[in-house]
Coordinates of C-alpha atoms in Angstrom, one line a residue:
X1 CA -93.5 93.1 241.0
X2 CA -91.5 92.0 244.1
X3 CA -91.7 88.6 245.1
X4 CA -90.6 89.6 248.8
X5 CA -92.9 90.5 251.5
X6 CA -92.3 94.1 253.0
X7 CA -92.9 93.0 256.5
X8 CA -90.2 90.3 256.9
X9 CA -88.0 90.2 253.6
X10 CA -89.7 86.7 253.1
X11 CA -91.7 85.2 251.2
X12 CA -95.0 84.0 252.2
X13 CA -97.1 81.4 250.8
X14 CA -100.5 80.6 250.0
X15 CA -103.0 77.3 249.0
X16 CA -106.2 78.4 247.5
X17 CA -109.3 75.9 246.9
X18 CA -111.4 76.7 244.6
X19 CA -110.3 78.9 241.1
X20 CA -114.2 80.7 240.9
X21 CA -114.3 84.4 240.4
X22 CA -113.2 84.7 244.4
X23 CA -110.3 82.0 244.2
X24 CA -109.0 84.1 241.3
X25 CA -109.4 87.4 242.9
X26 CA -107.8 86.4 245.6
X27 CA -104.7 84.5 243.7
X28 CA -104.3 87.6 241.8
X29 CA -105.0 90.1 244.5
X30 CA -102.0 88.0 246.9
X31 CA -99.8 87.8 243.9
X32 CA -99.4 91.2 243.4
X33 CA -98.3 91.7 246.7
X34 CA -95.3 89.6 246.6
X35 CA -96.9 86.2 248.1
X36 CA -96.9 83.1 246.3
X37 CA -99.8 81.6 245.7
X38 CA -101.2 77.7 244.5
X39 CA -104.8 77.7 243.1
X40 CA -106.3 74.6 243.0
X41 CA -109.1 73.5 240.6
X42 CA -110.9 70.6 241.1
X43 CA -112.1 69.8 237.5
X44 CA -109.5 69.1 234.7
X45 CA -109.9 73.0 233.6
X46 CA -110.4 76.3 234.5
X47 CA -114.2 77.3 233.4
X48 CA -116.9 79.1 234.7
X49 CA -120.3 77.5 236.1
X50 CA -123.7 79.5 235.1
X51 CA -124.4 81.8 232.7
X52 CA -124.8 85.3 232.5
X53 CA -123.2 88.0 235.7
X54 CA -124.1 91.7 237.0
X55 CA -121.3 93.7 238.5
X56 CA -121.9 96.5 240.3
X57 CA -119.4 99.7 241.5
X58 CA -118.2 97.4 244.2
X59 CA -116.9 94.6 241.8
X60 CA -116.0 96.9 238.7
X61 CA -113.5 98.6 241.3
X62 CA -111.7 95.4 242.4
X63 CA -111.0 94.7 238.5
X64 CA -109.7 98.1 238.2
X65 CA -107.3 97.3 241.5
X66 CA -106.4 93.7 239.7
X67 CA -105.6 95.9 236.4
X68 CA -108.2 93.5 233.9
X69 CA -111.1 96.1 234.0
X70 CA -110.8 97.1 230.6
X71 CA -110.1 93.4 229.4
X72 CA -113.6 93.1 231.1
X73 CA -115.4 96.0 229.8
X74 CA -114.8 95.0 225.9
X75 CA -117.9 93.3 224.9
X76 CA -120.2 93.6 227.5
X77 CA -123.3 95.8 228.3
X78 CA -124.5 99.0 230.3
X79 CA -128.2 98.6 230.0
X80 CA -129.9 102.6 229.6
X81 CA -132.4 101.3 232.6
X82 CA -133.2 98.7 235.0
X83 CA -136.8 98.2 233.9
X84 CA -139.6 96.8 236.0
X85 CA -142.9 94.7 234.5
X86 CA -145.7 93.5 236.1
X87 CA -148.4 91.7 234.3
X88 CA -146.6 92.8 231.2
X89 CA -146.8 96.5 232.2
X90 CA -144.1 98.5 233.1
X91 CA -144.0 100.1 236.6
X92 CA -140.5 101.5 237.2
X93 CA -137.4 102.6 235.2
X94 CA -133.9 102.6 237.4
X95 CA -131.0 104.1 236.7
X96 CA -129.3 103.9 240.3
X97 CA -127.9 107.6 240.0
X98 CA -125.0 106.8 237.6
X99 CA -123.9 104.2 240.0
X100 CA -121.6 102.1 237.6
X101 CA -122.9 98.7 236.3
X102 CA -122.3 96.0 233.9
X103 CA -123.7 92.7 232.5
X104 CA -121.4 90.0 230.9
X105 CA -121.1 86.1 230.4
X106 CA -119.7 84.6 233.2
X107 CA -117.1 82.9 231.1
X108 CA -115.9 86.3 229.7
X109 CA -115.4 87.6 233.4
X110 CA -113.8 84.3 234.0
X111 CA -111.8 83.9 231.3
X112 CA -110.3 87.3 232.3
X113 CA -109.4 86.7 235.7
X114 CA -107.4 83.3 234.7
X115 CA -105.9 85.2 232.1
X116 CA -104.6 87.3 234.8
X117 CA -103.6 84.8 237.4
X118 CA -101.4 83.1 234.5
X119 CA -99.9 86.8 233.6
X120 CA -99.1 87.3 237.5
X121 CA -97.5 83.8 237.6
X122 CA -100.2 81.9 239.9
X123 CA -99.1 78.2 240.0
X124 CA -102.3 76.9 238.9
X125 CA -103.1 72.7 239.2
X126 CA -106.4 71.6 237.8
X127 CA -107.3 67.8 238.5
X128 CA -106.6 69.3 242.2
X129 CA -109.1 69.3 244.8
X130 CA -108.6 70.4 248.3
X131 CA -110.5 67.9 251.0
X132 CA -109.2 68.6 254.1
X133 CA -107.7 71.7 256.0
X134 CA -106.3 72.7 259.4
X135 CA -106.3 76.2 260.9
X136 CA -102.4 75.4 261.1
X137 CA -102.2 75.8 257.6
X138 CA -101.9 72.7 256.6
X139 CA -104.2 71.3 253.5
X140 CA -104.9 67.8 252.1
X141 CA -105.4 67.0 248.3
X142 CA -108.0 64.1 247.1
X143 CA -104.6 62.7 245.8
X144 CA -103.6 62.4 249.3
X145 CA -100.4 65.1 249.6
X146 CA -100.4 67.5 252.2
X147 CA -99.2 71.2 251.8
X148 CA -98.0 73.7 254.1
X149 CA -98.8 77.3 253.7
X150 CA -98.6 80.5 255.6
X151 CA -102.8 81.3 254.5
X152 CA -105.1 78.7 253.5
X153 CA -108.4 80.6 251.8
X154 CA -111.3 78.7 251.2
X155 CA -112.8 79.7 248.1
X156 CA -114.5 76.0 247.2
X157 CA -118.5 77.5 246.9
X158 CA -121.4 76.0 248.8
X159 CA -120.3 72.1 249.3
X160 CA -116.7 73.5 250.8
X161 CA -114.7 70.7 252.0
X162 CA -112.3 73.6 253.7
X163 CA -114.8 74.7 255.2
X164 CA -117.0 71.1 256.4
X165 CA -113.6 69.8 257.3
X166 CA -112.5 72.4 259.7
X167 CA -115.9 72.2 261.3
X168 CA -117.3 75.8 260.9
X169 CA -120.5 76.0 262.3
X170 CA -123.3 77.2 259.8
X171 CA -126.8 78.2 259.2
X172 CA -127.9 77.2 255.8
X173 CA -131.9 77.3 254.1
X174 CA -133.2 76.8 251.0
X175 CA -135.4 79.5 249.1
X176 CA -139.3 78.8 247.4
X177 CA -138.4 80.2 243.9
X178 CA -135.3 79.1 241.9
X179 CA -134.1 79.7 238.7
X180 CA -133.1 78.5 235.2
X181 CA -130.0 80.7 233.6
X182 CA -128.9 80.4 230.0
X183 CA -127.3 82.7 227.8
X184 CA -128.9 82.6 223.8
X185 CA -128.7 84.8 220.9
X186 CA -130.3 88.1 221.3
X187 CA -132.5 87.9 218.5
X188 CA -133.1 92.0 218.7
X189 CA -134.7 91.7 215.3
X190 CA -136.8 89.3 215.6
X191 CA -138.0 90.7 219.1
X192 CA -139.4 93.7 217.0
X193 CA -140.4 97.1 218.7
X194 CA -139.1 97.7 222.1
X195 CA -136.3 98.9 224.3
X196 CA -134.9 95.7 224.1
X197 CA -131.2 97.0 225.6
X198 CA -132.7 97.4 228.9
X199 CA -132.7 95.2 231.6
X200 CA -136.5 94.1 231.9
X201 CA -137.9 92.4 235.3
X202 CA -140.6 90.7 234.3
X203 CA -143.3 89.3 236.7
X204 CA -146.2 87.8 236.5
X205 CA -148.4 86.1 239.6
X206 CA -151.6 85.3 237.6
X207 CA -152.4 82.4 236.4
X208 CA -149.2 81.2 237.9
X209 CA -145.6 82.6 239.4
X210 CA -143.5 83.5 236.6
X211 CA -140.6 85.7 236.3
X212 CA -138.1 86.4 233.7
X213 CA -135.0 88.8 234.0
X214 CA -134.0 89.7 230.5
X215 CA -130.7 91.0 230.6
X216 CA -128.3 91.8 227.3
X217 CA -124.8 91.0 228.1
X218 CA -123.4 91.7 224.7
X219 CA -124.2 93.1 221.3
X220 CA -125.1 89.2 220.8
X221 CA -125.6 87.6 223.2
X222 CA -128.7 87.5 226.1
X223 CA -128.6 86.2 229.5
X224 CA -131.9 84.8 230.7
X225 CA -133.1 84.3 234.2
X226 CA -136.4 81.8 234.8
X227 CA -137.9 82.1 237.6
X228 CA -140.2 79.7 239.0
X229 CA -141.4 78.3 242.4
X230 CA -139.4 75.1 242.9
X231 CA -143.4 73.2 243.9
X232 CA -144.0 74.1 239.5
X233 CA -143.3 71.0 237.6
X234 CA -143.6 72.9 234.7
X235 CA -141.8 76.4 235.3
X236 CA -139.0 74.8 237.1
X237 CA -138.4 71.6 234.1
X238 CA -135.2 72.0 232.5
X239 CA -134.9 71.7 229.4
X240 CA -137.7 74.5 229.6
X241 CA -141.4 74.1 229.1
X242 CA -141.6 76.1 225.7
X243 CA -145.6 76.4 225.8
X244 CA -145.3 77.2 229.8
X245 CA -143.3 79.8 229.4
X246 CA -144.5 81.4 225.6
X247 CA -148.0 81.4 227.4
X248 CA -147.1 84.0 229.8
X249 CA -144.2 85.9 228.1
X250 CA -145.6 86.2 224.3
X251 CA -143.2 88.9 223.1
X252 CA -140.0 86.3 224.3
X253 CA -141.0 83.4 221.6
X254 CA -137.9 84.5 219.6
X255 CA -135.3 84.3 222.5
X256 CA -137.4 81.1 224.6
X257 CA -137.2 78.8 221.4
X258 CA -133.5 79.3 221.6
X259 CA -133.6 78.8 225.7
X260 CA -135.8 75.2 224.8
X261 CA -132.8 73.9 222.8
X262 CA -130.5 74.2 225.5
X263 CA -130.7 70.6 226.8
X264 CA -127.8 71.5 229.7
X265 CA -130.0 74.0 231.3
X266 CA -130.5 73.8 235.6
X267 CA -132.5 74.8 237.9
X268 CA -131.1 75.6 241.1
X269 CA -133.3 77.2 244.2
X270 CA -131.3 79.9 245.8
X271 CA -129.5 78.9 248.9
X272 CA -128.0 81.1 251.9
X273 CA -124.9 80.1 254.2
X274 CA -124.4 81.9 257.6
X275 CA -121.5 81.0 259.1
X276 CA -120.4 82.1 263.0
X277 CA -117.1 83.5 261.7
X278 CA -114.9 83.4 258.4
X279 CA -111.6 82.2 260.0
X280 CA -110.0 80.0 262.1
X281 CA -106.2 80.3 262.5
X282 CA -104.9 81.1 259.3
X283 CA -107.4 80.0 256.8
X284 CA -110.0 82.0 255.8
X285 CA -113.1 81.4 254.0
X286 CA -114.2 83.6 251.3
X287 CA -117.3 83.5 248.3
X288 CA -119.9 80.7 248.9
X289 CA -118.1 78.8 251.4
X290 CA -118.5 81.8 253.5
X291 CA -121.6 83.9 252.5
X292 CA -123.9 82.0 249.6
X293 CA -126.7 84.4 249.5
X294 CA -130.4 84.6 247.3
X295 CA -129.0 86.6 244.2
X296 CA -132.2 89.3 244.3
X297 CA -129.6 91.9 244.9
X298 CA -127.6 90.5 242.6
X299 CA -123.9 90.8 244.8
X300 CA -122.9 87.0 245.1
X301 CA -119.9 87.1 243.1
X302 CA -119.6 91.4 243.8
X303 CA -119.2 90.6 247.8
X304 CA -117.4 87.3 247.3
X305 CA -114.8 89.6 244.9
X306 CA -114.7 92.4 247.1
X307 CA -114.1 89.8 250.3
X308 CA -111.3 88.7 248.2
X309 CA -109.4 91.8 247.3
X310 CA -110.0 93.5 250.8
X311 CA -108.4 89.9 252.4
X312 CA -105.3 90.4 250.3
X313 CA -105.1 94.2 251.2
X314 CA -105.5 93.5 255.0
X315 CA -102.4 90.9 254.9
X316 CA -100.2 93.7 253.1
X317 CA -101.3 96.2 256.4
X318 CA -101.1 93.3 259.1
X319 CA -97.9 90.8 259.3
X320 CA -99.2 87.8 261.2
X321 CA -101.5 86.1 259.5
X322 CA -103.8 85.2 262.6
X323 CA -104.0 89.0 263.4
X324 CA -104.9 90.0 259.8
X325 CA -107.8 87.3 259.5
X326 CA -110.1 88.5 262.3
X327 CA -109.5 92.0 261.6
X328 CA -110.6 91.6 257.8
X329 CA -113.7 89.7 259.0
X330 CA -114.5 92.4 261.3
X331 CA -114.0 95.2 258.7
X332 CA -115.9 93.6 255.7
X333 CA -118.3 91.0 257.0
X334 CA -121.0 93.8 258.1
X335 CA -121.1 94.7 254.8
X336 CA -122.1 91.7 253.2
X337 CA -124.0 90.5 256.2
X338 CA -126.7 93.3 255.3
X339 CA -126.5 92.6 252.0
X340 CA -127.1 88.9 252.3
X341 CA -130.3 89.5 254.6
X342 CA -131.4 92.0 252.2
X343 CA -131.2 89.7 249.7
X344 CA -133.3 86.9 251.5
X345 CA -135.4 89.3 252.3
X346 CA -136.3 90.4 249.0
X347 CA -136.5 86.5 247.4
X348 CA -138.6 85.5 249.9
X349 CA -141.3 88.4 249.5
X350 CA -140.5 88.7 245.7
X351 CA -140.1 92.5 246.2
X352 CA -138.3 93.3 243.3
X353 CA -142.3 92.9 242.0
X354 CA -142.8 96.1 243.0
X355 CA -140.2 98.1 241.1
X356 CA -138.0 101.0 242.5
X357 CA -136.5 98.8 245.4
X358 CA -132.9 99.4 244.4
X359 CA -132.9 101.8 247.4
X360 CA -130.0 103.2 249.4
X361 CA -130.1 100.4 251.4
X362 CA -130.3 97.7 249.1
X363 CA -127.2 99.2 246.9
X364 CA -125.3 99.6 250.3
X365 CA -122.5 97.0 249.0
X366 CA -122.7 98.4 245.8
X367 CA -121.9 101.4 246.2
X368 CA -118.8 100.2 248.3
X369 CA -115.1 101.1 247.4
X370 CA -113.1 98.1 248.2
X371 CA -109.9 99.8 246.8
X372 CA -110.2 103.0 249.2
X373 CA -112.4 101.5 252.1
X374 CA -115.0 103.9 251.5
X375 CA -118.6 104.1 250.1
X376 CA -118.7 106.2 247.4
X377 CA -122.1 107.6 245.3

């Protein structure tokens, strides 16, 4: 790898807040074309937050284009179907057409893409958090030194301090319905009869709102998703409410008595950021700081990947910095701009009830080729 940009013969630098699955992508991503490139996590490690992850075509192909796709693959799960249950009854099977999809811990996709940032020679700093930027380039730690870079990405979630600092204007609302994630054992044995290597939506509206999206994301291990409205004082208590929740989903006591031990469990309500651009000057924002969207569609960390990669490709085509922002922002942001009002869309009419809604539509980012620019399937 050459450490020299092709444009100028020198070497250009970036400052990156925030070492989430779009931080990384986009340390690695700028890395591997010649920049050189500071990541700075806040906390005193690098770790993931959540629990369990769906990528889709979009995201699988931005690992391949980093080179950890196979370090991601081992030990994580294809599901046969997406399955669909209402009232305990199943009313639609998905496959997506062979569209490519996987389910996996967070911390193993995580643990890959730092793995890769270290291997590509990232300068990472933990105990490092960004509070302040400028569209000059200019960035401010909590310690109180300043650093000058050529690209300052904003990759510091919801709360971004790039972001608030700079003064980008936003639209930002809270969903109804939230949900309590936890990874447990899969129990497959103890769960008896049943296709239990699908993904299985499970809704229920009677006597209450209650939703659970099994989802294997390993030959041991299961990530959970419980859904309740955030007005529940029982669906939406953390640790769970065993009774509440073996009441309406029987078959699950095996896999929800593990779920109840978990006394580190959250509930978060799903949030959406709108922003009236992405950059200003030569900082761009990228993941949650840009786009936070409801995860029906399941693409928060797919676009904010995607957004990532495609940034890092735009500044290899464009030399000046303040040329290539706008023109990534108006190449990509359509994209996830459907994909994020799908998404609302669907959490706040709790479509995915219905079954068959992966539609064209819906699987629009999806089925999008970051690495050739195209939409493929």
């Amino acid at each position: 790898m050459t450490n020299v940009n092709r444009h100028s013969g020198k070497t250009r630098h970036a400052e990156i807040a925030g070492a989430g699955f779009a931080g990384l992508t986009a340390a690695i991503a700028l890395r591997q074309r010649g920049w050189s490139v500071r990541l700075h996590e806040k906390g005193p490690e690098l770790r993931a937050f959540g629990a369990g992850i769906y990528l889709w075509h979009n995201g699988l192909r931005v690992l391949e284009g980093l080179g950890v796709l196979e370090d991601v693959l081992t030990g994580t799960h294809t599901p046969p179907t997406y399955e669909t249950w209402m009232h305990n009854k199943s009313v639609s099977r998905e496959t997506f057409n062979g569209l490519p999809w996987r389910i996996m811990t967070r911390q193993h996709l995580h643990d890959a893409l730092a793995r890769k940032a270290r291997a590509e020679g990232v300068d990472i700093s933990v105990n490092s958090e960004v509070v302040k930027a400028d569209p000059s380039g200019r960035i401010t730690l909590a310690s109180g030194e300043v650093n000058e870079a050529d690209l300052v990405v904003g990759a510091d979630g919801v709360g971004s301090k790039v972001r608030d600092s700079i003064g980008f204007e936003q639209d930002r609302w809270i969903s109804t319905d939230g949900l309590i994630r936890l990874i447990v054992p899969r129990k497959k044995k103890e769960l008896g009869h049943g296709e239990w290597d699908n993904t299985i939506d499970m809704w229920n509206f009677w006597p209450r709102v209650q939703r659970i999206l099994y989802s294997p994301c390993s030959k041991d291990e299961l990530y959970l998703g419980l859904m309740a409205p955030a007005a529940d004082p029982n669906g939406s208590r953390v640790p769970i409410h065993l009774d509440c929740w073996i009441e309406m989903f029987p078959f699950l006591e095996p896999v929800l008595v593990e779920a109840a031990k978990l006394q580190t469990a959250r509930y978060d309500r799903y949030e959406t950021t709108k922003l009236d651009v992405w950059t200003k000057g030569k900082v761009a924002l990228v993941g949650d700081a840009a786009h936070a969207m409801c995860p029906a569609l399941a693409q928060g960390a797919g676009c904010a990947m995607v957004n990532s990669y495609s940034l890092a490709m735009e500044l290899d085509d464009i030399a000046d910095v303040q040329e290539a922002l706008p023109s990534w922002e108006k190449r990509i942001r359509p994209i996830t701009d459907r994909c994020q009002e799908i998404s609302g869309e669907y959490a706040a009419n709790r479509s995915l009830s219905k079954g068959n809604m992966f539609t064209p539509r819906a699987l629009e980012a999806a089925r999008y080729d970051p690495t050739r620019r195209l939409f493929s399937w």
